[in-house]
PDB file of C-alpha atoms in Angstrom:
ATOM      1  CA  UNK A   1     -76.783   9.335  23.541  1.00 45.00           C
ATOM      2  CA  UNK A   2     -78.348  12.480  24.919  1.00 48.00           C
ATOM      3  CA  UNK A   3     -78.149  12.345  29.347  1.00 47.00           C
ATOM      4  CA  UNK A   4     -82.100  11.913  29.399  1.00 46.00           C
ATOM      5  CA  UNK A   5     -82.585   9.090  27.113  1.00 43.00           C
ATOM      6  CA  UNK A   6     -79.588   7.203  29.047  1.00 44.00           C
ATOM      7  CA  UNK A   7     -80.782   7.554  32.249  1.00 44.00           C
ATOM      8  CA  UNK A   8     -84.386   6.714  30.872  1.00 47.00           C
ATOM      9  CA  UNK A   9     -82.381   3.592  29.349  1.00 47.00           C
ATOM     10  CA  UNK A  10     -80.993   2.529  32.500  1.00 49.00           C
ATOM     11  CA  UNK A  11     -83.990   2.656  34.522  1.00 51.00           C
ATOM     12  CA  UNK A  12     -85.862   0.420  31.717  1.00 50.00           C
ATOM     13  CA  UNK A  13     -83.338  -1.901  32.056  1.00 49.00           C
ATOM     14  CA  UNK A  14     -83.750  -1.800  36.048  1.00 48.00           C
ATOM     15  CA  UNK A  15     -87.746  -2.192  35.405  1.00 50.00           C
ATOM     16  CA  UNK A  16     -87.269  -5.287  33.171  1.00 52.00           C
ATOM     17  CA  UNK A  17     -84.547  -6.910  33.858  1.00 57.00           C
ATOM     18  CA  UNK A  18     -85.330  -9.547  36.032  1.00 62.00           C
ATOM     19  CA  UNK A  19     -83.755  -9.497  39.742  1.00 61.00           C
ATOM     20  CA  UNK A  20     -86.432 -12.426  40.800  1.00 62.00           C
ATOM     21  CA  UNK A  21     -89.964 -12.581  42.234  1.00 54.00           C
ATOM     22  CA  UNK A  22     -89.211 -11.427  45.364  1.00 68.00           C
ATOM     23  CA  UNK A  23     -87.230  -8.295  44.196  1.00 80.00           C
ATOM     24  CA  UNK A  24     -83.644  -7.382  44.267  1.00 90.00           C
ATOM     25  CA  UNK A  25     -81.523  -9.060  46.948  1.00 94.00           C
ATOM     26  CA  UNK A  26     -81.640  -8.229  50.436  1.00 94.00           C
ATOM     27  CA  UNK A  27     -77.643 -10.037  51.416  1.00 93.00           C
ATOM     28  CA  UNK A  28     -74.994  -8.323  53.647  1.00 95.00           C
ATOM     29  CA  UNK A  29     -73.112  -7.575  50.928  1.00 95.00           C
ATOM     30  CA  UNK A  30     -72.440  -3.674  50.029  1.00 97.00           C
ATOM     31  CA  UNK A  31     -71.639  -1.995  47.068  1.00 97.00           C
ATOM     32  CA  UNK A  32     -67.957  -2.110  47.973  1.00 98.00           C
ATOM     33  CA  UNK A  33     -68.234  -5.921  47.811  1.00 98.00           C
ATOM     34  CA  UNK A  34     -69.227  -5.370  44.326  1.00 98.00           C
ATOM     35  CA  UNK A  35     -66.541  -3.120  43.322  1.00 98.00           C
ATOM     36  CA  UNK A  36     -64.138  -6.014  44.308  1.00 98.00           C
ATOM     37  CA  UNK A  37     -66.515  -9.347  43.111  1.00 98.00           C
ATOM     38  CA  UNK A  38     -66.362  -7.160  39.951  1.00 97.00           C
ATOM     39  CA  UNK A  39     -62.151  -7.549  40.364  1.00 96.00           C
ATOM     40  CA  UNK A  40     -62.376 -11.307  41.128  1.00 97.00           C
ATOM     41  CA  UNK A  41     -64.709 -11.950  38.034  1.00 97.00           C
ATOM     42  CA  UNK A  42     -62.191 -10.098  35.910  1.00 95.00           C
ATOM     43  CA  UNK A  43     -58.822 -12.497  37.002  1.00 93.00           C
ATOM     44  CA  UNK A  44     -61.151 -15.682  36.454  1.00 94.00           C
ATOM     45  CA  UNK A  45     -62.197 -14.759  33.143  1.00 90.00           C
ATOM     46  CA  UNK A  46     -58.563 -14.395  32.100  1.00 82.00           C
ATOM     47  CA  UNK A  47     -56.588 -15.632  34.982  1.00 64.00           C
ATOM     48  CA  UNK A  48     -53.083 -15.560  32.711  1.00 60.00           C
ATOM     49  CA  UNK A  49     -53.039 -11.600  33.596  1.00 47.00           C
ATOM     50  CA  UNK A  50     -52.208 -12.436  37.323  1.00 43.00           C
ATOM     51  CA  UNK A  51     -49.700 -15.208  36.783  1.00 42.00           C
ATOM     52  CA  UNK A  52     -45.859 -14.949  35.781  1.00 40.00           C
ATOM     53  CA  UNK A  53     -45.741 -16.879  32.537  1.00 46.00           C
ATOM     54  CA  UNK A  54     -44.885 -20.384  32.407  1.00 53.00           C
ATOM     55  CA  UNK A  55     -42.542 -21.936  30.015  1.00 61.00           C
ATOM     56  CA  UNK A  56     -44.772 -24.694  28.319  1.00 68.00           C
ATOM     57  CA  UNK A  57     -43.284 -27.035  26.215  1.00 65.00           C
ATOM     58  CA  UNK A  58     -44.563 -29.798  23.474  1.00 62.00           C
ATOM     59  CA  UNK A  59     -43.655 -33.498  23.657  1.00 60.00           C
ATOM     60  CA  UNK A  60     -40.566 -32.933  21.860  1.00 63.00           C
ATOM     61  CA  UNK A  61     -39.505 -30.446  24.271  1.00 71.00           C
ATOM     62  CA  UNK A  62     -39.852 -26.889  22.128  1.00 78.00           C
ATOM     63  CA  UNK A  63     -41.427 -24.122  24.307  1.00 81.00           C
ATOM     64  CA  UNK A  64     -44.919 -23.460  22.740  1.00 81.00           C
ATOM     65  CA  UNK A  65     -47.786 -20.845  23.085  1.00 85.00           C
ATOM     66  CA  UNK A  66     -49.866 -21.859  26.093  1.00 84.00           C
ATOM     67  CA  UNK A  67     -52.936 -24.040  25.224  1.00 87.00           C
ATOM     68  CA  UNK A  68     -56.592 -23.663  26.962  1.00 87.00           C
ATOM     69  CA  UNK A  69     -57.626 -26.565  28.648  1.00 90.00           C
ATOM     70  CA  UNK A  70     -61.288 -27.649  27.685  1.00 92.00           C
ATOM     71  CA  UNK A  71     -61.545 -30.702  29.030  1.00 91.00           C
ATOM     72  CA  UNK A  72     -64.071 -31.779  31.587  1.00 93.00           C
ATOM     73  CA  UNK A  73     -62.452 -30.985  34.618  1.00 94.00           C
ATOM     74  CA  UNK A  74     -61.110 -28.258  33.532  1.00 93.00           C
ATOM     75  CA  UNK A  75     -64.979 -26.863  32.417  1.00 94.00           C
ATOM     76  CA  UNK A  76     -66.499 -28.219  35.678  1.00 95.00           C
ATOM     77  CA  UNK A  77     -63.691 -26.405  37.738  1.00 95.00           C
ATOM     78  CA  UNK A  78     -64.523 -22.977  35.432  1.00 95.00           C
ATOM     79  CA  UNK A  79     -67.992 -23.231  36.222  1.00 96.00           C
ATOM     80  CA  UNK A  80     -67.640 -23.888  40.142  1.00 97.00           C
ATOM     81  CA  UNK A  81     -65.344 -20.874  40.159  1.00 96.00           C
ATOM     82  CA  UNK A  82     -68.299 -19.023  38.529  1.00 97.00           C
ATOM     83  CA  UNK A  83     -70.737 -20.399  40.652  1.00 97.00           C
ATOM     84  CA  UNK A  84     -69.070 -19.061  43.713  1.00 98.00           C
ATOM     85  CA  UNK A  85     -68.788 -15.620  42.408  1.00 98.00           C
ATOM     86  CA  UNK A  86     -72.730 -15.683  41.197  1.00 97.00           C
ATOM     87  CA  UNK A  87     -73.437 -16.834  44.906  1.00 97.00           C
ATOM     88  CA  UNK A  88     -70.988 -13.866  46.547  1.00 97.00           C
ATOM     89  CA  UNK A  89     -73.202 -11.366  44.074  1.00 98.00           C
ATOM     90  CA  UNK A  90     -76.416 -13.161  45.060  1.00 97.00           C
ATOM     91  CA  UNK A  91     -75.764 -11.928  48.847  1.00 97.00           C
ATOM     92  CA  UNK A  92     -75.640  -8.240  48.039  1.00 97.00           C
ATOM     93  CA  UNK A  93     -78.214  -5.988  49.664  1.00 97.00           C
ATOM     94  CA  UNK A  94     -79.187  -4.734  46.348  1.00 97.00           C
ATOM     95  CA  UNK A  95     -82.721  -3.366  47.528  1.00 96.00           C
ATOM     96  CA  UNK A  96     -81.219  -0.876  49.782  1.00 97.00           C
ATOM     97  CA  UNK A  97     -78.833   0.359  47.267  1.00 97.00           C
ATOM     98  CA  UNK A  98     -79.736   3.598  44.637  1.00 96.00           C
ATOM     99  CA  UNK A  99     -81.346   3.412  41.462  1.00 96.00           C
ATOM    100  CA  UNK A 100     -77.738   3.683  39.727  1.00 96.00           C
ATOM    101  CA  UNK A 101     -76.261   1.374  42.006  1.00 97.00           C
ATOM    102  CA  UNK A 102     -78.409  -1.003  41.319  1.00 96.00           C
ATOM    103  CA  UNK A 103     -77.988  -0.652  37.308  1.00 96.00           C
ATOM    104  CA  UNK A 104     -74.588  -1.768  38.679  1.00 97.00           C
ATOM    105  CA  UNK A 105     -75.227  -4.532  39.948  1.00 97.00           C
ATOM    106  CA  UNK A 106     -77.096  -6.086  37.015  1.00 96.00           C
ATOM    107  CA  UNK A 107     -74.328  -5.236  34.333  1.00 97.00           C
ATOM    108  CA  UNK A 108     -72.068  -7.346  36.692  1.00 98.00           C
ATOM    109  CA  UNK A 109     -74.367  -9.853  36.723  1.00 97.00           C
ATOM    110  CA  UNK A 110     -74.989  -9.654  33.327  1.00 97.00           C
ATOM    111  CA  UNK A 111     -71.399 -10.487  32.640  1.00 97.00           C
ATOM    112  CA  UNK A 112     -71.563 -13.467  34.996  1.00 98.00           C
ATOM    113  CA  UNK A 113     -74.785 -14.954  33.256  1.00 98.00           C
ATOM    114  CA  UNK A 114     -73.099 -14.398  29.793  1.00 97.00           C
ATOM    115  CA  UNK A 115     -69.766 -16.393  30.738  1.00 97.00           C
ATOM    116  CA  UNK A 116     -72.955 -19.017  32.639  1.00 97.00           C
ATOM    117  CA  UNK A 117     -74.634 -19.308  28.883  1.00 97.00           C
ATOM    118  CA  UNK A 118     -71.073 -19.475  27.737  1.00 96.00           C
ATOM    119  CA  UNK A 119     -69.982 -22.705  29.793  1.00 96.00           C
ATOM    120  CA  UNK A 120     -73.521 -24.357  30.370  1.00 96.00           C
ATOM    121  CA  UNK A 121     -75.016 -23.592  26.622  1.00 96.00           C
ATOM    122  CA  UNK A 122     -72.959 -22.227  23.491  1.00 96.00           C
ATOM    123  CA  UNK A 123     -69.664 -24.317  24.787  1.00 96.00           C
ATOM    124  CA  UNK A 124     -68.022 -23.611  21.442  1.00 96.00           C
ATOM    125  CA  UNK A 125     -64.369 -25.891  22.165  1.00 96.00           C
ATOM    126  CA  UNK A 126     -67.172 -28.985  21.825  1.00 97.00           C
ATOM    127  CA  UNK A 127     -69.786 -27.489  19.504  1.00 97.00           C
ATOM    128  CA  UNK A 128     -67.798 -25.036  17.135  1.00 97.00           C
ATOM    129  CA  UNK A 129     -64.672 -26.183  14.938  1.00 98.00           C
ATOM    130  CA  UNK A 130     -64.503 -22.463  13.729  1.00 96.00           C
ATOM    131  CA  UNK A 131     -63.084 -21.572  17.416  1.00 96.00           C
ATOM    132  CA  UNK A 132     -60.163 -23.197  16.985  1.00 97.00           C
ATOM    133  CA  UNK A 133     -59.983 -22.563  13.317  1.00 96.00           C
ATOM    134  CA  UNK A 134     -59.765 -18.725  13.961  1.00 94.00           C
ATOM    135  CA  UNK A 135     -57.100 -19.504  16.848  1.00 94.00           C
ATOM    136  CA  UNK A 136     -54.700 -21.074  13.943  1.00 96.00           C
ATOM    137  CA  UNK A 137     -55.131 -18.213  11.579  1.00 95.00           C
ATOM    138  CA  UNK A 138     -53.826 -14.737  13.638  1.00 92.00           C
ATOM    139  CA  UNK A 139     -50.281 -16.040  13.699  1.00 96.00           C
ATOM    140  CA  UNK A 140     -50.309 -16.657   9.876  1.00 96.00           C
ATOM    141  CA  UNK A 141     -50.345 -12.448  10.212  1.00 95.00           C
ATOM    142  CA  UNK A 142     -46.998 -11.898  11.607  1.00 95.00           C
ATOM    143  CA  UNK A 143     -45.232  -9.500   9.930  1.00 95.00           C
ATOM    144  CA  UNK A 144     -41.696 -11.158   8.678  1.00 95.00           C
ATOM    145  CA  UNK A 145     -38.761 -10.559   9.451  1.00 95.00           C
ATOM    146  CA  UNK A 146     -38.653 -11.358  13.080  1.00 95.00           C
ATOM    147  CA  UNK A 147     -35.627 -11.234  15.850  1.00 95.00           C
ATOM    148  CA  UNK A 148     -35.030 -11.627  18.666  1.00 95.00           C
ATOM    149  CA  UNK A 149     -37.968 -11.821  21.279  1.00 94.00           C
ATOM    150  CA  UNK A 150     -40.490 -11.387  18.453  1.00 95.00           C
ATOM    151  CA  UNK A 151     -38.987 -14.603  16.780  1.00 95.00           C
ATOM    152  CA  UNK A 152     -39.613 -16.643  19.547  1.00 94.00           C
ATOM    153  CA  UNK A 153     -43.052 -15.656  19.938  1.00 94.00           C
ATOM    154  CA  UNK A 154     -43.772 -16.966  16.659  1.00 96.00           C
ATOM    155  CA  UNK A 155     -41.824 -19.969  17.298  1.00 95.00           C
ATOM    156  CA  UNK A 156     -44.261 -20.681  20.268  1.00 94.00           C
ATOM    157  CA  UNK A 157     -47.203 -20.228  18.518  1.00 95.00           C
ATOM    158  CA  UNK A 158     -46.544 -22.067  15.654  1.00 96.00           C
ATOM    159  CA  UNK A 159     -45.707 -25.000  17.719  1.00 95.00           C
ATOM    160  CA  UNK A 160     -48.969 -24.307  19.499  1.00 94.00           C
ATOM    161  CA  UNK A 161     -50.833 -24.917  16.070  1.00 96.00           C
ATOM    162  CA  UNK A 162     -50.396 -29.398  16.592  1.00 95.00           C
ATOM    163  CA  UNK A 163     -51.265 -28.985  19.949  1.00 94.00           C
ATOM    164  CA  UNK A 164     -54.639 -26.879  19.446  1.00 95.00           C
ATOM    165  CA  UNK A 165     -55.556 -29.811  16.873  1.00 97.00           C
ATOM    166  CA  UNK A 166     -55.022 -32.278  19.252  1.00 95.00           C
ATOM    167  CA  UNK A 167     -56.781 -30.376  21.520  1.00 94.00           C
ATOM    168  CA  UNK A 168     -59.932 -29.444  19.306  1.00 96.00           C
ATOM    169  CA  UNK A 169     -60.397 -33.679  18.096  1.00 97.00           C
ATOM    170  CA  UNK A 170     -60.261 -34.673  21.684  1.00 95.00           C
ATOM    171  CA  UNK A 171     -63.140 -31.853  23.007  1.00 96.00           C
ATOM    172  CA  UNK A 172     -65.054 -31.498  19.545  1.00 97.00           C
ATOM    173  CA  UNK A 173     -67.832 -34.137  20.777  1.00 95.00           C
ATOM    174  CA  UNK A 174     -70.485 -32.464  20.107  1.00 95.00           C
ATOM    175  CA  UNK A 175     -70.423 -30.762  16.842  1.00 97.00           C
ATOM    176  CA  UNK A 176     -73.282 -28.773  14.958  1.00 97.00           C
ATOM    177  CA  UNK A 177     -73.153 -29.259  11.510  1.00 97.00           C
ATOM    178  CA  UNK A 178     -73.781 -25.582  10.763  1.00 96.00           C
ATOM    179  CA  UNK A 179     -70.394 -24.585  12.716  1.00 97.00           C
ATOM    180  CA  UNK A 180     -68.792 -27.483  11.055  1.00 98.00           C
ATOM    181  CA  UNK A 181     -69.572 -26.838   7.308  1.00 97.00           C
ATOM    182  CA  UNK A 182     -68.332 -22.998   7.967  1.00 96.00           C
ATOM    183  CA  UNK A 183     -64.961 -24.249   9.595  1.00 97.00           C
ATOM    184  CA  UNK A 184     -64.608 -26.357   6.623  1.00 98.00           C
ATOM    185  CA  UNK A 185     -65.461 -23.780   3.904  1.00 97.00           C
ATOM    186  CA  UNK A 186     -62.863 -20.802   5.984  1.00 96.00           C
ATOM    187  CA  UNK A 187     -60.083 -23.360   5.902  1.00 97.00           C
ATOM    188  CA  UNK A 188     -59.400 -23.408   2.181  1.00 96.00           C
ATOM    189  CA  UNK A 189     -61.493 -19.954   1.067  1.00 95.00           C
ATOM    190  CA  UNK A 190     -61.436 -16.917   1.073  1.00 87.00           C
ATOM    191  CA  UNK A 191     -64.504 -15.219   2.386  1.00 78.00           C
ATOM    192  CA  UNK A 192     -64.063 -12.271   0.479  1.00 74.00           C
ATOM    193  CA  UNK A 193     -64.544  -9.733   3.306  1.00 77.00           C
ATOM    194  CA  UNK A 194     -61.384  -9.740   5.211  1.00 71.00           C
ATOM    195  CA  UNK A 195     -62.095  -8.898   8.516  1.00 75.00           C
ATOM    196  CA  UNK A 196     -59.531  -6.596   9.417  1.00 81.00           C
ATOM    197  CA  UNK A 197     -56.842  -9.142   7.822  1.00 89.00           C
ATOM    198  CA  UNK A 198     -53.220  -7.550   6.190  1.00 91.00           C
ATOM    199  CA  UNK A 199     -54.517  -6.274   2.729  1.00 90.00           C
ATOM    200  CA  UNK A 200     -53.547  -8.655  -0.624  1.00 90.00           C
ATOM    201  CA  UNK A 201     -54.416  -7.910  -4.056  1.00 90.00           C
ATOM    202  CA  UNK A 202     -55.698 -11.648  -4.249  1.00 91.00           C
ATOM    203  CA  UNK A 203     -56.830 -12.720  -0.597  1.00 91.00           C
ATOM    204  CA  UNK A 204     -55.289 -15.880   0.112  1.00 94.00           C
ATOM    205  CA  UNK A 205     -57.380 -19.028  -0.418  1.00 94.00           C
ATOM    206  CA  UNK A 206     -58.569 -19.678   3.494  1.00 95.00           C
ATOM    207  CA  UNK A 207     -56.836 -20.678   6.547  1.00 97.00           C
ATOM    208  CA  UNK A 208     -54.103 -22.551   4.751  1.00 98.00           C
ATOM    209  CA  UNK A 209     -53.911 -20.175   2.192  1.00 97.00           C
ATOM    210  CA  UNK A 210     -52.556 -17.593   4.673  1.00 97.00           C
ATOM    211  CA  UNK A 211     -50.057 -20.609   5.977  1.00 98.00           C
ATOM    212  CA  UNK A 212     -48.964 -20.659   2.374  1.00 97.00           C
ATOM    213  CA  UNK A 213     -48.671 -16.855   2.470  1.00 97.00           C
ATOM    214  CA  UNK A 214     -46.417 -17.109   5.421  1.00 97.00           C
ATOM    215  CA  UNK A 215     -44.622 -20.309   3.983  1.00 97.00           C
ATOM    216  CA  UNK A 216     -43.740 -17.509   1.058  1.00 96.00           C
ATOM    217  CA  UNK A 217     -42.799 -14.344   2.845  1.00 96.00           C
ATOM    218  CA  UNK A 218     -40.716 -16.714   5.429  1.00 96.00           C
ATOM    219  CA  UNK A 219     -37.923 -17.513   2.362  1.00 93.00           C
ATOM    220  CA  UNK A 220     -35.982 -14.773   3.380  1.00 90.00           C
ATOM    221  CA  UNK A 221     -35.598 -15.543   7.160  1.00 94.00           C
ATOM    222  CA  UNK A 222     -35.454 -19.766   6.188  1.00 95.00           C
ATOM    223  CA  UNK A 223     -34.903 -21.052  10.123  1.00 95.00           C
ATOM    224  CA  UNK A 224     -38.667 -20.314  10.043  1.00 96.00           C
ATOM    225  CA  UNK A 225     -39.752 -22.718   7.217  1.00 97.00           C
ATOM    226  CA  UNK A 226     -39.839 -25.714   9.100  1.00 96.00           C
ATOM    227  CA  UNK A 227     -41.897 -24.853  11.793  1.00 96.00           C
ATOM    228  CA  UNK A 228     -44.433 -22.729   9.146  1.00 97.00           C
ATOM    229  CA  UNK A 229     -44.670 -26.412   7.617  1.00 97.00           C
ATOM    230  CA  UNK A 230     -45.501 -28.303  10.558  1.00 97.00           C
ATOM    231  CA  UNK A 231     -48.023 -25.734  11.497  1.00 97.00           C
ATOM    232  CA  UNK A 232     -49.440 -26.017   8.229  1.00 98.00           C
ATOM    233  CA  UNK A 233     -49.600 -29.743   8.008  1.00 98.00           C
ATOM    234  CA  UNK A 234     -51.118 -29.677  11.365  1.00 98.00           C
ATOM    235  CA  UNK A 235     -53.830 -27.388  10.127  1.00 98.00           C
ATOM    236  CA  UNK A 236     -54.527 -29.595   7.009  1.00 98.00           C
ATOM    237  CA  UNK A 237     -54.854 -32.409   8.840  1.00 98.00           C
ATOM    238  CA  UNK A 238     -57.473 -30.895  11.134  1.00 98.00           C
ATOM    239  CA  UNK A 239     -59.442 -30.245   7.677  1.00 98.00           C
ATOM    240  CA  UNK A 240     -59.508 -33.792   6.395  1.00 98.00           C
ATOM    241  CA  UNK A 241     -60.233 -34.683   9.875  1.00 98.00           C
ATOM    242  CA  UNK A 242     -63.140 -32.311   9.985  1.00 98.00           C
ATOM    243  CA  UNK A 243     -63.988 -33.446   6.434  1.00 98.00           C
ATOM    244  CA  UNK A 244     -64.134 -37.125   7.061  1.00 98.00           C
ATOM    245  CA  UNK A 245     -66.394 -36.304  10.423  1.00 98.00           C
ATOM    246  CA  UNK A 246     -68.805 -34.270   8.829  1.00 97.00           C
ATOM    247  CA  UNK A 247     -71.244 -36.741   7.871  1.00 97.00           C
ATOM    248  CA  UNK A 248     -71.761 -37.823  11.327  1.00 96.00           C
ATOM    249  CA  UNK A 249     -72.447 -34.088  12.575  1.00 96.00           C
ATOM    250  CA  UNK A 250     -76.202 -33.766  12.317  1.00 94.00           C
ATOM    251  CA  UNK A 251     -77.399 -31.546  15.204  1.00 92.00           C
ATOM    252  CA  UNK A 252     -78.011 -27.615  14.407  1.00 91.00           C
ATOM    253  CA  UNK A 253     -76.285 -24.632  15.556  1.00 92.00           C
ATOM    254  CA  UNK A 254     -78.924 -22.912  17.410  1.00 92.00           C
ATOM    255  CA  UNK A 255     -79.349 -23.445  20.914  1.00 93.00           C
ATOM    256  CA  UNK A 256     -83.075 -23.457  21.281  1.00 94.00           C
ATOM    257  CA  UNK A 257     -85.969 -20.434  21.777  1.00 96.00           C
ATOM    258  CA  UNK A 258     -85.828 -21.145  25.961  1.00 96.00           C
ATOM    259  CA  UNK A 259     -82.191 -20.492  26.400  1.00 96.00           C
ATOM    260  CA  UNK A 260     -81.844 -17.776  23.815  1.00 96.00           C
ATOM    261  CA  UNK A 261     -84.562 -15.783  25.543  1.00 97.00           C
ATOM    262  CA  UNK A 262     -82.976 -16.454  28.398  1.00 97.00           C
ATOM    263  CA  UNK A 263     -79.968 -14.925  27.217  1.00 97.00           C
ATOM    264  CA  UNK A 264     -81.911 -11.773  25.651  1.00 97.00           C
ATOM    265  CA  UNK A 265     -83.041 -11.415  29.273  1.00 96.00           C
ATOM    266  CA  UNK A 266     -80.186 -12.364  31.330  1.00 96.00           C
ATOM    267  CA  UNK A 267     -77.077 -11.031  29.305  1.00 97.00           C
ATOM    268  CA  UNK A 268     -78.664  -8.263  27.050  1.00 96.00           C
ATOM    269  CA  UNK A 269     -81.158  -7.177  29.952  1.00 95.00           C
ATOM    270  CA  UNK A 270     -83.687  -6.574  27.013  1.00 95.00           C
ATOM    271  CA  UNK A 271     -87.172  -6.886  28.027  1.00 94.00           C
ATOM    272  CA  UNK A 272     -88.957  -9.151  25.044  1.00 96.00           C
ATOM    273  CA  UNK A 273     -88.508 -12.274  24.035  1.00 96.00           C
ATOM    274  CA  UNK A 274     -87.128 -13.579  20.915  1.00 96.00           C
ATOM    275  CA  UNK A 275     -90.889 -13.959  19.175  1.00 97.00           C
ATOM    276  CA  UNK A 276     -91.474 -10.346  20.367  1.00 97.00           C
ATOM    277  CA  UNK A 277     -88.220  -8.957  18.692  1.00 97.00           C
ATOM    278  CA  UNK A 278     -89.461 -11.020  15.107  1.00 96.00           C
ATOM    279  CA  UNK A 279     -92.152  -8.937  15.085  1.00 98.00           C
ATOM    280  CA  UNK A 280     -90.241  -5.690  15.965  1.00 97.00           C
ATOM    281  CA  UNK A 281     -87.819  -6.331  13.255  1.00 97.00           C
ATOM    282  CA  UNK A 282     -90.606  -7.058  10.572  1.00 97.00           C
ATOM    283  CA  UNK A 283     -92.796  -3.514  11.809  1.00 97.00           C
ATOM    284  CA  UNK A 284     -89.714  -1.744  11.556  1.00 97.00           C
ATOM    285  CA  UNK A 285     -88.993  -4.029   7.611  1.00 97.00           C
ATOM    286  CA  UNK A 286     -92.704  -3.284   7.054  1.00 97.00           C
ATOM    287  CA  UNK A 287     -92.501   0.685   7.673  1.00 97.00           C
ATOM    288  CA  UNK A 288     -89.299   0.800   5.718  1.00 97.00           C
ATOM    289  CA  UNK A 289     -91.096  -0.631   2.876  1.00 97.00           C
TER     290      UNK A 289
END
């Protein structure tokens, strides 16, 4: 992007993004203090980066991948960590800061307000099977043979794979039926794109089918099997169980016009709403035409 049209981007973005009615903060916080909320935000989103790792183990004692916690503690404590930050940020004196300072200071707060809409809105661990669908698929990847350290990395995360069912049937409360007939269709097909997955001349049939392809290239190295199975049979079972749900999972996937122009104007820092951007997209489909 040529230097003027950035700039010219960035003070748009300070023009319409919105700070509040009474302008950008006037705190006692300095840009300094952003530098390091900016820090702070980072180790909460992923706080596994600042801790030694734990030896976590399943209830018949194997040491397993650590499993995310999406329970409603566990959320409400997230979110009052998040509120604290978006308080700390809140008590910045923004106003006396430069222009580019100031851009700053809303792409942090951008990236607090997205992990907000994330929490508050989209919570996908209640609303979305397909998040825990993709989380059982990546190990299926592993390239085989494995020793050593590598081998009991699998092991862990294919132990993991019962324990992330469990997980997603206790905190899948709220399901919409859009996210659940998706889940249901990746499980056992193939969606004929790939997405970056190991190449096959014949893309395995879904989710399981990529269990079975592991199940297959795990004969040579046969310690493995037994745990491939389990993983498997844990995955299947989370398909009949989403299966034998589905009927009852009537509410849609979108999350409403308010909160999604709330999120063009909040996380994306655009300056229309979602009506507005319709009829952007259809000038642009009409001149194309």
């Amino acid at each position: 992007m040529p230097r003027i049209v950035y700039v010219a981007f960035l003070g748009l973005l300070l023009h319409s993004a919105p700070i509040s009615a009474e302008g950008p903060p006037t705190g006692a916080g300095t840009y300094e203090n952003l530098v390091v909320l900016l820090d702070d935000f980072v180790a909460w989103r992923d706080p596994r980066g600042e801790q030694p790792r734990q030896i976590i183990r399943d209830t018949a004692g194997q040491p397993i991948e650590p499993v995310p916690d999406y329970g409603p503690e566990s959320i409400a404590e997230r979110l009052a960590g998040l509120e604290a930050l978006q308080a700390r940020l809140e008590d910045m004196n923004v106003a006396a800061w430069p222009r580019d300072r100031q851009v700053d200071w809303l792409a942090v707060r951008s990236r607090l307000d997205q992990q907000a809409f994330l929490l508050r809105i989209q919570r996908p661990w209640a609303r979305d099977p397909g998040f825990y669908v993709d989380q059982m698929l990546r190990v299926t990847f592993t390239d085989l043979p494995v020793a050593g350290d590598a081998e009991a990395s699998l092991l862990a995360r294919l132990r993991a794979v019962p324990v992330l069912v469990a997980e997603a049937q206790e905190t899948l409360d709220d399901v919409a039926a859009d996210y659940a007939d998706l889940a249901i269709f990746n499980l056992s097909n193939s969606d004929g794109v790939g997405h970056g997955y190991p190449y096959r001349a014949e893309p395995p049939a879904g989710v399981l089918g990529w269990y079975d392809d592991l199940l297959e290239r795990a004969a040579a190295q046969p310690e493995l099997l037994a745990d491939i199975a389990a993983a498997r049979e844990a995955v299947q079972a989370f398909d009949a169980w989403l299966q034998a749900k589905r009927p009852g999972w009537t509410a849609s996937a979108g999350v409403g016009e308010a909160a999604f122009d709330w999120y063009l104007r909040h996380v994306k820092l655009m300056p229309w709403t979602s009506a507005e951007l319709v009829v952007l997209g259809q000038r642009e489909l009409d001149r194309l035409w």
